[in-house]
Amino acid sequence: MSKLIINANRPLGKISRFIYGHFSEHLGRCVYNGLYAGEGSAIPNVNGIRSDVTDALRKIKIPALRWPGGCFADEYHWKDGIGEKSKRKKMINTHWGGVTEDNSFGTHEFMELCSQLGCEPYVNGNLGSGGVAEMSEWVEYISCSGGSPMAELRAENGRSEAWGLKFFGVGNENWGCGGNMTAERYADEYRRYQTYLRDYGANRLYKVACGANGGDYRWTKVMMEKCAPMMDGLSLHYYTVCGDWQNKGGAVNFNEEEYYRTLKKALFIGELIENHSRIMDFYDPERRIGLLVDEWGTWHDVEPGTNPGFLYQQNTMRDALAAAVTLNIFNGHCGRISMANLAQTVNVLQAVILTEGEKMLLTPTYHVFDLFKRHQDATLLESYVETKLIGGVNPVPNLHVSASKGETGSICITLANLSCSEDSLVDAHIAGPAIKKITARHICEKPRSHNSFINPNAVRIKDNAGVKITRDGFSFTAPACSVFEIVIN
Ligand code: AHR
């Protein structure tokens, strides 16, 4: 029996809804054939955007979408993606499969997508191969309401009203695919580029500087030292790779050792956040600058027979558990984390949605975002779960939890049982108001279970009637390899 304690009398800060953000790059079938079918498509769409995909993303309350990359962002020239589609300049997507990019999905289409999703756009500019004027003009094009050359160009392209823009990334992975810069070089470039990103009218940009690759703490230190007053956010990228970058390991074919190794590596994000936050705290004790984990997720070998440059992978309960512990960790660090973006929304890496022609399925990771959606903009509560270490040579906690209180006073607890074989009996004590009503939903299957186009509902959310109210809380059994949402009123 494991004790779970939720202290409803101890609020620990607001969990930004943007922690539940997503990322979509011009990569493989994420944008084309994923989010965007094109206006002439037989697949049901609104202005070219797939309706089944937008419906599903709205259900998990997608709060923000980052675009157009990724590595693609530092090769992307936004003016190639506006105006009459047949006249748009083509390019080769050299990072991702060497395919021809026809630029039919550009700024107008992305803003339309965000408007259909009801989410905040997060645009990532090109610092690696683009110019200062080019980046500056993109912001003007999107956010200046009128009387400027870019506002006039936008109007000529059919949109007189400015869209408005909050989140803007100044380059991506500039220590790697975004120009192979040193921290010092990028810091100087950041200072210059951000100078010309203007606030038009009432629009206020939230400028995000490129941050570290995993545990590169020196990068964070240099950025904070040189640029802190000029940025609103600093990014961090971390991918969970079971093996190494040459042999990452299969998305579905893994053994028990690899299962726990993956979860251990997913949990490592907690250590990264703590260490980067400590450096940020030194330069920014008020925590004005947000840490944006704007790329995270599991990265496995591509599915056999698919283009290696398309990063298409299946998604199992192992991925769902990796997502659950990561989101619990983000909640726990909501004082510093202002946004996080899972890589990548559809058909790429740890996607929440997979498509095949007109067919679409929801992955186990999608269901985790569904189970966690109540945390968005809620208040983090102190929580503790008594647990043991499992996993042998890859020790991970058996149980993992976070809890929050919503605006209406309801408490949401998300708990994962990481064991691939043992159920856990949980005895919860709530310090706070007496429980009037309790509901629970969960996913629970074998570690390798996944949804396929033959069996799209192998993993799905089920109501759990086994949660019982006790004298000072509740008790329930968390089966092996499960993720729970428990809501108390
Ligand atoms: O998400 C795939 C790639 O991973 C992104 O393009 C890049 O930023 C990162 O290395």
Short mmCIF file of C-alpha atoms and ligand atoms in Angstrom, two decimals:
data_model
loop_
_atom_site.label_atom_id
_atom_site.label_comp_id
_atom_site.label_asym_id
_atom_site.label_seq_id
_atom_site.Cartn_x
_atom_site.Cartn_y
_atom_site.Cartn_z
CA MET A 1 0.00 0.00 0.00
CA SER A 2 1.49 3.41 -1.03
CA LYS A 3 0.49 6.62 0.74
CA LEU A 4 -0.41 9.61 -1.42
CA ILE A 5 -0.73 12.99 0.26
CA ILE A 6 -2.34 16.00 -1.39
CA ASN A 7 -2.15 19.23 0.54
CA ALA A 8 -4.96 21.40 -0.80
CA ASN A 9 -3.97 24.10 1.69
CA ARG A 10 -0.58 24.60 0.08
CA PRO A 11 -0.77 26.32 -3.35
CA LEU A 12 2.60 26.39 -5.08
CA GLY A 13 2.02 28.59 -8.13
CA LYS A 14 0.15 28.71 -11.41
CA ILE A 15 0.65 26.01 -14.04
CA SER A 16 0.73 27.91 -17.33
CA ARG A 17 -1.52 26.31 -19.90
CA PHE A 18 1.33 26.76 -22.37
CA ILE A 19 3.15 23.87 -20.68
CA TYR A 20 0.73 21.75 -22.71
CA GLY A 21 1.87 23.22 -26.05
CA HIS A 22 2.85 21.42 -29.24
CA PHE A 23 5.38 21.79 -32.03
CA SER A 24 4.93 21.29 -35.77
CA GLU A 25 7.72 21.54 -38.28
CA HIS A 26 7.92 21.25 -42.05
CA LEU A 27 9.22 17.74 -41.55
CA GLY A 28 7.95 14.51 -43.06
CA ARG A 29 4.16 14.33 -42.86
CA CYS A 30 3.63 16.70 -39.96
CA VAL A 31 2.38 19.73 -41.89
CA TYR A 32 1.66 18.31 -45.34
CA ASN A 33 -0.67 15.28 -45.12
CA GLY A 34 -0.81 15.74 -41.37
CA LEU A 35 -2.23 19.09 -40.34
CA TYR A 36 -2.75 20.35 -43.86
CA ALA A 37 -4.47 18.45 -46.66
CA GLY A 38 -4.74 21.37 -49.09
CA GLU A 39 -7.86 23.13 -50.32
CA GLY A 40 -8.57 20.68 -53.14
CA SER A 41 -8.28 17.58 -50.98
CA ALA A 42 -11.01 14.95 -50.70
CA ILE A 43 -10.19 14.72 -46.99
CA PRO A 44 -12.66 16.92 -45.10
CA ASN A 45 -10.98 20.24 -44.48
CA VAL A 46 -11.60 23.89 -43.76
CA ASN A 47 -9.42 26.11 -45.92
CA GLY A 48 -7.11 23.15 -46.48
CA ILE A 49 -6.73 22.26 -42.81
CA ARG A 50 -7.82 18.74 -41.82
CA SER A 51 -11.00 18.89 -39.76
CA ASP A 52 -10.48 15.53 -38.00
CA VAL A 53 -7.08 16.70 -36.76
CA THR A 54 -8.27 20.12 -35.59
CA ASP A 55 -11.27 18.53 -33.83
CA ALA A 56 -8.96 16.17 -31.94
CA LEU A 57 -6.48 18.90 -31.00
CA ARG A 58 -9.25 21.20 -29.76
CA LYS A 59 -10.43 18.40 -27.44
CA ILE A 60 -7.11 18.40 -25.61
CA LYS A 61 -7.25 22.21 -25.48
CA ILE A 62 -4.05 22.76 -27.42
CA PRO A 63 -2.87 26.12 -26.07
CA ALA A 64 0.03 26.96 -28.41
CA LEU A 65 1.66 25.68 -31.57
CA ARG A 66 5.29 26.28 -32.50
CA TRP A 67 6.17 26.56 -36.21
CA PRO A 68 7.86 26.30 -38.80
CA GLY A 69 10.76 24.50 -37.08
CA GLY A 70 13.02 23.15 -35.69
CA CYS A 71 16.01 23.01 -37.95
CA PHE A 72 13.73 23.99 -40.85
CA ALA A 73 13.17 27.40 -39.24
CA ASP A 74 16.75 28.52 -39.88
CA GLU A 75 16.44 27.70 -43.58
CA TYR A 76 12.96 29.12 -44.03
CA HIS A 77 12.38 32.40 -45.82
CA TRP A 78 8.89 33.49 -44.94
CA LYS A 79 8.35 35.63 -48.04
CA ASP A 80 8.52 32.45 -50.14
CA GLY A 81 5.39 31.26 -48.35
CA ILE A 82 3.00 34.14 -49.06
CA GLY A 83 0.96 35.28 -52.06
CA GLU A 84 -0.54 33.32 -54.93
CA LYS A 85 0.25 29.65 -54.25
CA SER A 86 1.14 28.66 -57.81
CA LYS A 87 3.77 31.40 -57.89
CA ARG A 88 5.40 30.55 -54.55
CA LYS A 89 9.09 29.72 -54.74
CA LYS A 90 10.00 26.10 -54.12
CA MET A 91 12.94 24.88 -52.07
CA ILE A 92 14.58 21.63 -51.08
CA ASN A 93 14.03 20.67 -47.47
CA THR A 94 17.65 19.64 -46.99
CA HIS A 95 17.29 18.72 -43.32
CA TRP A 96 14.33 16.44 -43.69
CA GLY A 97 14.39 13.91 -46.50
CA GLY A 98 15.55 16.24 -49.29
CA VAL A 99 11.98 16.65 -50.51
CA THR A 100 10.68 19.63 -52.45
CA GLU A 101 8.88 22.15 -50.29
CA ASP A 102 6.35 24.02 -52.40
CA ASN A 103 5.62 26.59 -49.69
CA SER A 104 1.87 26.12 -50.06
CA PHE A 105 1.63 26.21 -46.27
CA GLY A 106 2.98 29.58 -45.15
CA THR A 107 2.21 32.37 -42.71
CA HIS A 108 -1.46 32.84 -43.71
CA GLU A 109 -2.13 29.10 -43.51
CA PHE A 110 -0.39 28.79 -40.14
CA MET A 111 -2.35 31.69 -38.67
CA GLU A 112 -5.55 30.15 -40.05
CA LEU A 113 -4.63 26.84 -38.41
CA CYS A 114 -4.05 28.54 -35.04
CA SER A 115 -7.31 30.39 -35.34
CA GLN A 116 -9.19 27.14 -36.06
CA LEU A 117 -7.47 25.54 -33.08
CA GLY A 118 -8.09 28.56 -30.86
CA CYS A 119 -4.43 28.44 -29.85
CA GLU A 120 -1.61 30.94 -29.53
CA PRO A 121 0.84 30.92 -32.48
CA TYR A 122 4.53 30.58 -31.61
CA VAL A 123 6.56 31.59 -34.65
CA ASN A 124 10.24 30.69 -34.85
CA GLY A 125 12.37 33.09 -36.90
CA ASN A 126 15.40 32.38 -39.06
CA LEU A 127 18.62 33.64 -37.51
CA GLY A 128 20.93 30.97 -38.98
CA SER A 129 20.57 31.84 -42.69
CA GLY A 130 18.15 34.75 -42.73
CA GLY A 131 18.80 38.45 -42.20
CA VAL A 132 17.85 40.90 -39.47
CA ALA A 133 15.55 42.83 -41.82
CA GLU A 134 13.84 39.62 -42.91
CA MET A 135 13.06 38.64 -39.33
CA SER A 136 12.00 42.15 -38.40
CA GLU A 137 9.66 42.33 -41.41
CA TRP A 138 8.01 39.02 -40.53
CA VAL A 139 6.96 40.42 -37.17
CA GLU A 140 5.74 43.56 -38.94
CA TYR A 141 3.79 41.46 -41.47
CA ILE A 142 2.01 39.51 -38.75
CA SER A 143 1.42 42.16 -36.13
CA CYS A 144 1.37 45.67 -37.61
CA SER A 145 -2.19 46.75 -38.24
CA GLY A 146 -1.57 49.24 -41.04
CA GLY A 147 0.36 52.10 -42.57
CA SER A 148 3.53 50.07 -43.05
CA PRO A 149 5.02 48.32 -46.11
CA MET A 150 4.55 44.85 -44.61
CA ALA A 151 0.98 45.60 -43.51
CA GLU A 152 0.25 46.70 -47.08
CA LEU A 153 1.82 43.55 -48.50
CA ARG A 154 -0.33 41.47 -46.14
CA ALA A 155 -3.43 43.34 -47.30
CA GLU A 156 -2.47 42.70 -50.94
CA ASN A 157 -2.38 39.01 -50.00
CA GLY A 158 -5.95 39.15 -48.78
CA ARG A 159 -5.61 39.93 -45.09
CA SER A 160 -6.00 43.55 -44.07
CA GLU A 161 -6.26 42.97 -40.34
CA ALA A 162 -3.15 42.14 -38.32
CA TRP A 163 -3.27 38.77 -36.58
CA GLY A 164 -1.28 39.77 -33.53
CA LEU A 165 1.61 37.71 -32.25
CA LYS A 166 2.96 36.96 -28.82
CA PHE A 167 5.56 34.18 -28.90
CA PHE A 168 8.53 34.66 -31.22
CA GLY A 169 11.65 32.48 -31.24
CA VAL A 170 14.90 34.12 -32.37
CA GLY A 171 16.52 31.16 -34.13
CA ASN A 172 16.48 27.46 -33.28
CA GLU A 173 19.29 25.25 -32.00
CA ASN A 174 21.85 27.82 -33.08
CA TRP A 175 24.51 25.70 -31.38
CA GLY A 176 23.78 23.07 -34.08
CA CYS A 177 21.57 23.11 -37.16
CA GLY A 178 20.87 26.83 -36.69
CA GLY A 179 24.39 27.95 -37.57
CA ASN A 180 26.81 25.96 -35.36
CA MET A 181 27.51 29.03 -33.24
CA THR A 182 29.31 29.34 -29.96
CA ALA A 183 27.25 30.61 -27.05
CA GLU A 184 29.08 33.95 -27.20
CA ARG A 185 28.48 34.34 -30.92
CA TYR A 186 24.80 33.51 -30.63
CA ALA A 187 24.37 35.82 -27.64
CA ASP A 188 25.71 38.74 -29.70
CA GLU A 189 23.51 37.81 -32.66
CA TYR A 190 20.50 37.49 -30.37
CA ARG A 191 21.08 40.97 -28.99
CA ARG A 192 21.21 42.40 -32.52
CA TYR A 193 18.25 40.51 -34.01
CA GLN A 194 15.91 41.08 -31.07
CA THR A 195 16.55 44.85 -31.24
CA TYR A 196 14.56 45.02 -34.50
CA LEU A 197 11.64 42.88 -33.37
CA ARG A 198 9.20 45.68 -32.65
CA ASP A 199 5.98 45.90 -30.73
CA TYR A 200 3.38 47.37 -33.10
CA GLY A 201 0.39 49.13 -31.53
CA ALA A 202 -0.81 47.14 -28.54
CA ASN A 203 0.98 43.96 -29.64
CA ARG A 204 3.58 42.76 -27.13
CA LEU A 205 6.12 40.20 -28.25
CA TYR A 206 7.41 37.54 -25.90
CA LYS A 207 10.93 37.05 -27.24
CA VAL A 208 12.42 33.60 -26.85
CA ALA A 209 16.18 33.12 -27.13
CA CYS A 210 17.67 29.83 -28.24
CA GLY A 211 18.68 27.86 -25.17
CA ALA A 212 20.76 24.87 -24.34
CA ASN A 213 21.03 21.42 -25.80
CA GLY A 214 20.22 19.18 -22.84
CA GLY A 215 22.91 19.58 -20.18
CA ASP A 216 24.91 22.40 -21.78
CA TYR A 217 24.81 24.60 -18.67
CA ARG A 218 27.51 26.90 -19.98
CA TRP A 219 25.16 27.98 -22.79
CA THR A 220 22.54 29.02 -20.25
CA LYS A 221 25.10 30.88 -18.17
CA VAL A 222 26.43 32.84 -21.17
CA MET A 223 22.91 33.68 -22.37
CA MET A 224 21.78 34.86 -18.94
CA GLU A 225 24.95 36.90 -18.44
CA LYS A 226 24.80 38.63 -21.83
CA CYS A 227 21.14 38.80 -22.75
CA ALA A 228 18.88 38.53 -19.69
CA PRO A 229 17.37 42.03 -19.90
CA MET A 230 16.56 41.53 -23.60
CA MET A 231 14.65 38.28 -23.44
CA ASP A 232 11.37 37.01 -22.04
CA GLY A 233 12.15 33.34 -22.41
CA LEU A 234 15.05 30.97 -22.90
CA SER A 235 14.45 27.60 -24.54
CA LEU A 236 15.70 24.12 -23.65
CA HIS A 237 15.60 21.07 -25.91
CA TYR A 238 15.68 17.56 -24.57
CA TYR A 239 14.79 14.32 -26.31
CA THR A 240 14.44 10.93 -24.64
CA VAL A 241 16.50 8.45 -26.65
CA CYS A 242 16.62 4.90 -25.31
CA GLY A 243 19.85 3.91 -27.08
CA ASP A 244 22.23 6.36 -28.74
CA TRP A 245 21.77 8.67 -31.73
CA GLN A 246 22.98 5.96 -34.16
CA ASN A 247 20.82 3.18 -32.73
CA LYS A 248 17.97 4.74 -30.87
CA GLY A 249 15.94 1.57 -30.50
CA GLY A 250 12.56 0.50 -31.84
CA ALA A 251 9.36 2.35 -31.01
CA VAL A 252 7.41 -0.87 -30.43
CA ASN A 253 10.00 -3.62 -30.20
CA PHE A 254 11.73 -3.08 -26.88
CA ASN A 255 12.44 -5.28 -23.90
CA GLU A 256 11.88 -4.68 -20.20
CA GLU A 257 15.36 -3.25 -19.67
CA GLU A 258 14.81 -0.79 -22.52
CA TYR A 259 11.38 0.12 -21.14
CA TYR A 260 12.82 1.22 -17.80
CA ARG A 261 15.87 2.81 -19.43
CA THR A 262 13.59 5.00 -21.53
CA LEU A 263 11.56 6.07 -18.49
CA LYS A 264 14.73 6.80 -16.54
CA LYS A 265 15.95 8.98 -19.40
CA ALA A 266 12.58 10.75 -19.59
CA LEU A 267 12.77 11.48 -15.85
CA PHE A 268 16.21 13.05 -16.36
CA ILE A 269 14.44 16.17 -17.62
CA GLY A 270 13.73 16.98 -13.96
CA GLU A 271 17.43 17.22 -13.20
CA LEU A 272 18.02 19.33 -16.31
CA ILE A 273 15.27 21.76 -15.37
CA GLU A 274 16.56 22.09 -11.82
CA ASN A 275 20.13 22.76 -12.94
CA HIS A 276 19.21 25.25 -15.68
CA SER A 277 16.75 26.95 -13.32
CA ARG A 278 19.44 27.33 -10.65
CA ILE A 279 21.63 29.21 -13.15
CA MET A 280 18.68 31.34 -14.25
CA ASP A 281 17.76 32.06 -10.60
CA PHE A 282 21.20 33.57 -10.05
CA TYR A 283 20.68 36.16 -12.83
CA ASP A 284 16.91 36.43 -12.56
CA PRO A 285 15.84 35.78 -8.96
CA GLU A 286 12.38 37.25 -9.65
CA ARG A 287 11.79 34.57 -12.27
CA ARG A 288 10.72 37.06 -14.93
CA ILE A 289 12.33 35.00 -17.69
CA GLY A 290 10.54 31.80 -18.57
CA LEU A 291 12.22 28.51 -19.38
CA LEU A 292 10.56 27.07 -22.49
CA VAL A 293 11.12 23.39 -23.11
CA ASP A 294 10.04 24.03 -26.66
CA GLU A 295 11.11 20.62 -27.96
CA TRP A 296 10.73 17.47 -25.91
CA GLY A 297 9.62 13.90 -26.42
CA THR A 298 10.78 10.39 -27.19
CA TRP A 299 12.87 9.79 -30.30
CA HIS A 300 13.00 6.20 -31.60
CA ASP A 301 14.18 4.58 -34.84
CA VAL A 302 11.81 5.32 -37.72
CA GLU A 303 9.22 2.71 -38.63
CA PRO A 304 10.73 0.12 -41.01
CA GLY A 305 10.24 1.03 -44.65
CA THR A 306 9.61 4.75 -44.03
CA ASN A 307 11.81 7.65 -45.14
CA PRO A 308 14.55 8.01 -42.48
CA GLY A 309 14.32 11.80 -42.90
CA PHE A 310 10.63 11.82 -41.98
CA LEU A 311 11.05 10.68 -38.35
CA TYR A 312 7.81 8.68 -38.37
CA GLN A 313 7.51 6.43 -35.31
CA GLN A 314 4.81 4.45 -33.51
CA ASN A 315 3.73 5.39 -30.02
CA THR A 316 3.16 2.91 -27.18
CA MET A 317 2.22 2.93 -23.52
CA ARG A 318 5.93 3.45 -22.83
CA ASP A 319 5.67 6.81 -24.62
CA ALA A 320 2.49 7.59 -22.69
CA LEU A 321 4.29 7.01 -19.39
CA ALA A 322 7.26 9.09 -20.55
CA ALA A 323 4.81 11.90 -21.34
CA ALA A 324 3.04 11.53 -18.00
CA VAL A 325 6.19 11.80 -15.90
CA THR A 326 7.45 14.70 -18.03
CA LEU A 327 4.20 16.65 -17.65
CA ASN A 328 4.13 15.95 -13.89
CA ILE A 329 7.68 17.32 -13.72
CA PHE A 330 6.76 20.42 -15.74
CA ASN A 331 3.82 21.05 -13.40
CA GLY A 332 6.18 20.76 -10.45
CA HIS A 333 8.46 23.45 -11.94
CA CYS A 334 5.71 25.80 -13.03
CA GLY A 335 7.46 28.68 -11.25
CA ARG A 336 10.05 28.78 -14.02
CA ILE A 337 8.57 26.87 -16.97
CA SER A 338 6.40 29.17 -19.03
CA MET A 339 5.90 26.85 -22.00
CA ALA A 340 6.70 23.40 -23.32
CA ASN A 341 6.08 21.94 -26.79
CA LEU A 342 5.89 18.25 -27.53
CA ALA A 343 7.71 17.20 -30.71
CA GLN A 344 5.79 16.86 -32.97
CA THR A 345 2.01 17.10 -33.26
CA VAL A 346 1.23 14.75 -36.18
CA ASN A 347 3.19 11.87 -37.78
CA VAL A 348 6.60 12.94 -36.45
CA LEU A 349 8.45 11.69 -33.32
CA GLN A 350 6.19 11.47 -30.24
CA ALA A 351 3.11 12.54 -32.18
CA VAL A 352 -0.30 12.76 -30.55
CA ILE A 353 -1.95 11.97 -33.90
CA LEU A 354 -1.02 9.63 -36.76
CA THR A 355 -2.61 9.79 -40.20
CA GLU A 356 -2.69 7.51 -43.22
CA GLY A 357 -4.53 9.02 -46.15
CA GLU A 358 -7.96 9.97 -44.87
CA LYS A 359 -7.55 7.83 -41.73
CA MET A 360 -6.50 9.28 -38.40
CA LEU A 361 -5.75 7.78 -35.00
CA LEU A 362 -5.01 9.10 -31.54
CA THR A 363 -1.85 7.79 -29.88
CA PRO A 364 -1.47 6.82 -26.19
CA THR A 365 0.40 10.13 -25.76
CA TYR A 366 -2.70 11.98 -26.99
CA HIS A 367 -4.68 10.34 -24.20
CA VAL A 368 -2.15 11.53 -21.63
CA PHE A 369 -2.68 15.11 -22.81
CA ASP A 370 -6.41 14.50 -22.44
CA LEU A 371 -5.97 13.14 -18.89
CA PHE A 372 -3.75 16.10 -17.94
CA LYS A 373 -5.74 18.94 -19.55
CA ARG A 374 -7.33 20.09 -16.30
CA HIS A 375 -3.93 21.22 -15.05
CA GLN A 376 -3.91 24.02 -17.64
CA ASP A 377 -3.88 27.37 -15.79
CA ALA A 378 -4.67 25.60 -12.50
CA THR A 379 -2.80 26.11 -9.22
CA LEU A 380 -0.14 23.53 -8.39
CA LEU A 381 -0.72 21.83 -5.03
CA GLU A 382 1.82 20.22 -2.78
CA SER A 383 1.71 16.46 -3.32
CA TYR A 384 3.78 13.51 -2.24
CA VAL A 385 3.62 9.83 -3.01
CA GLU A 386 5.38 7.18 -0.98
CA THR A 387 7.07 4.98 -3.53
CA LYS A 388 9.89 2.51 -4.05
CA LEU A 389 12.48 2.36 -6.78
CA ILE A 390 11.86 -0.25 -9.47
CA GLY A 391 13.54 -1.07 -12.79
CA GLY A 392 16.72 -2.81 -11.58
CA VAL A 393 19.75 -1.28 -13.34
CA ASN A 394 17.51 1.61 -14.47
CA PRO A 395 15.95 2.75 -11.22
CA VAL A 396 12.74 4.76 -11.58
CA PRO A 397 10.05 5.57 -9.03
CA ASN A 398 7.16 3.13 -9.03
CA LEU A 399 4.58 5.92 -8.79
CA HIS A 400 4.74 9.50 -10.04
CA VAL A 401 2.27 12.27 -9.29
CA SER A 402 1.27 15.92 -9.52
CA ALA A 403 -1.87 17.72 -8.37
CA SER A 404 -3.57 21.04 -8.97
CA LYS A 405 -6.64 23.01 -8.04
CA GLY A 406 -8.79 24.50 -10.79
CA GLU A 407 -10.68 27.80 -10.73
CA THR A 408 -13.86 26.12 -9.55
CA GLY A 409 -12.04 24.50 -6.63
CA SER A 410 -11.94 20.98 -8.05
CA ILE A 411 -8.68 19.10 -7.49
CA CYS A 412 -7.03 17.16 -10.29
CA ILE A 413 -4.47 14.46 -9.53
CA THR A 414 -2.47 12.80 -12.29
CA LEU A 415 -0.66 9.64 -11.28
CA ALA A 416 1.37 7.11 -13.25
CA ASN A 417 2.30 3.57 -12.25
CA LEU A 418 5.59 2.96 -14.07
CA SER A 419 5.84 -0.71 -13.18
CA CYS A 420 5.44 -2.94 -16.22
CA SER A 421 4.18 -5.82 -14.08
CA GLU A 422 2.94 -4.84 -10.61
CA ASP A 423 -0.28 -3.15 -9.60
CA SER A 424 -0.11 -0.64 -6.73
CA LEU A 425 -2.68 -0.06 -4.06
CA VAL A 426 -2.79 3.67 -3.30
CA ASP A 427 -4.17 5.16 -0.10
CA ALA A 428 -4.66 8.90 -0.53
CA HIS A 429 -4.99 11.47 2.21
CA ILE A 430 -6.34 14.90 1.31
CA ALA A 431 -5.54 17.82 3.57
CA GLY A 432 -8.36 20.21 2.73
CA PRO A 433 -12.12 20.13 2.23
CA ALA A 434 -14.01 16.84 2.54
CA ILE A 435 -14.60 14.99 -0.72
CA LYS A 436 -18.15 15.25 -2.09
CA LYS A 437 -17.57 13.58 -5.41
CA ILE A 438 -14.69 11.74 -7.06
CA THR A 439 -14.23 10.58 -10.64
CA ALA A 440 -11.35 8.81 -12.31
CA ARG A 441 -10.27 8.11 -15.87
CA HIS A 442 -7.23 6.15 -16.93
CA ILE A 443 -5.31 4.37 -19.64
CA CYS A 444 -3.84 0.99 -18.81
CA GLU A 445 -2.36 -1.56 -21.21
CA LYS A 446 0.81 -3.54 -21.74
CA PRO A 447 4.03 -1.49 -22.27
CA ARG A 448 4.13 -2.23 -26.01
CA SER A 449 0.43 -1.64 -26.63
CA HIS A 450 -0.27 0.97 -29.27
CA ASN A 451 -2.95 2.11 -31.67
CA SER A 452 -2.70 1.10 -35.30
CA PHE A 453 -4.88 1.72 -38.33
CA ILE A 454 -6.10 -1.87 -37.95
CA ASN A 455 -6.81 -1.48 -34.23
CA PRO A 456 -7.09 2.27 -33.55
CA ASN A 457 -8.58 1.93 -30.05
CA ALA A 458 -6.27 -0.65 -28.47
CA VAL A 459 -5.27 2.08 -26.02
CA ARG A 460 -8.09 4.37 -24.99
CA ILE A 461 -9.31 6.23 -21.94
CA LYS A 462 -11.63 4.29 -19.68
CA ASP A 463 -13.62 5.46 -16.70
CA ASN A 464 -12.41 3.89 -13.49
CA ALA A 465 -15.08 2.98 -11.01
CA GLY A 466 -12.62 1.43 -8.56
CA VAL A 467 -11.81 4.64 -6.66
CA LYS A 468 -13.38 4.60 -3.17
CA ILE A 469 -13.82 7.55 -0.83
CA THR A 470 -12.28 6.87 2.60
CA ARG A 471 -12.40 8.70 5.95
CA ASP A 472 -9.75 11.27 4.98
CA GLY A 473 -9.26 10.73 1.27
CA PHE A 474 -9.66 7.89 -1.18
CA SER A 475 -8.08 4.61 -2.19
CA PHE A 476 -7.68 2.80 -5.48
CA THR A 477 -5.56 0.30 -7.36
CA ALA A 478 -3.27 1.72 -10.02
CA PRO A 479 -2.66 -1.23 -12.35
CA ALA A 480 0.78 -1.84 -13.84
CA CYS A 481 1.62 0.54 -16.70
CA SER A 482 -1.22 2.99 -16.19
CA VAL A 483 -1.87 6.73 -16.14
CA PHE A 484 -4.72 8.20 -14.09
CA GLU A 485 -6.65 11.43 -13.87
CA ILE A 486 -8.57 11.67 -10.59
CA VAL A 487 -10.89 14.62 -10.08
CA ILE A 488 -12.21 15.59 -6.68
CA ASN A 489 -14.99 18.03 -5.96
O1 AHR B 1 12.20 17.76 -33.87
C1 AHR B 1 13.15 17.37 -34.79
C2 AHR B 1 14.43 18.22 -34.72
O2 AHR B 1 15.03 18.04 -33.48
C3 AHR B 1 14.21 19.70 -34.81
O3 AHR B 1 14.13 20.15 -36.11
C4 AHR B 1 15.45 20.24 -34.15
O4 AHR B 1 15.25 21.49 -33.57
C5 AHR B 1 15.82 19.16 -33.17
O5 AHR B 1 17.16 18.81 -33.24
#
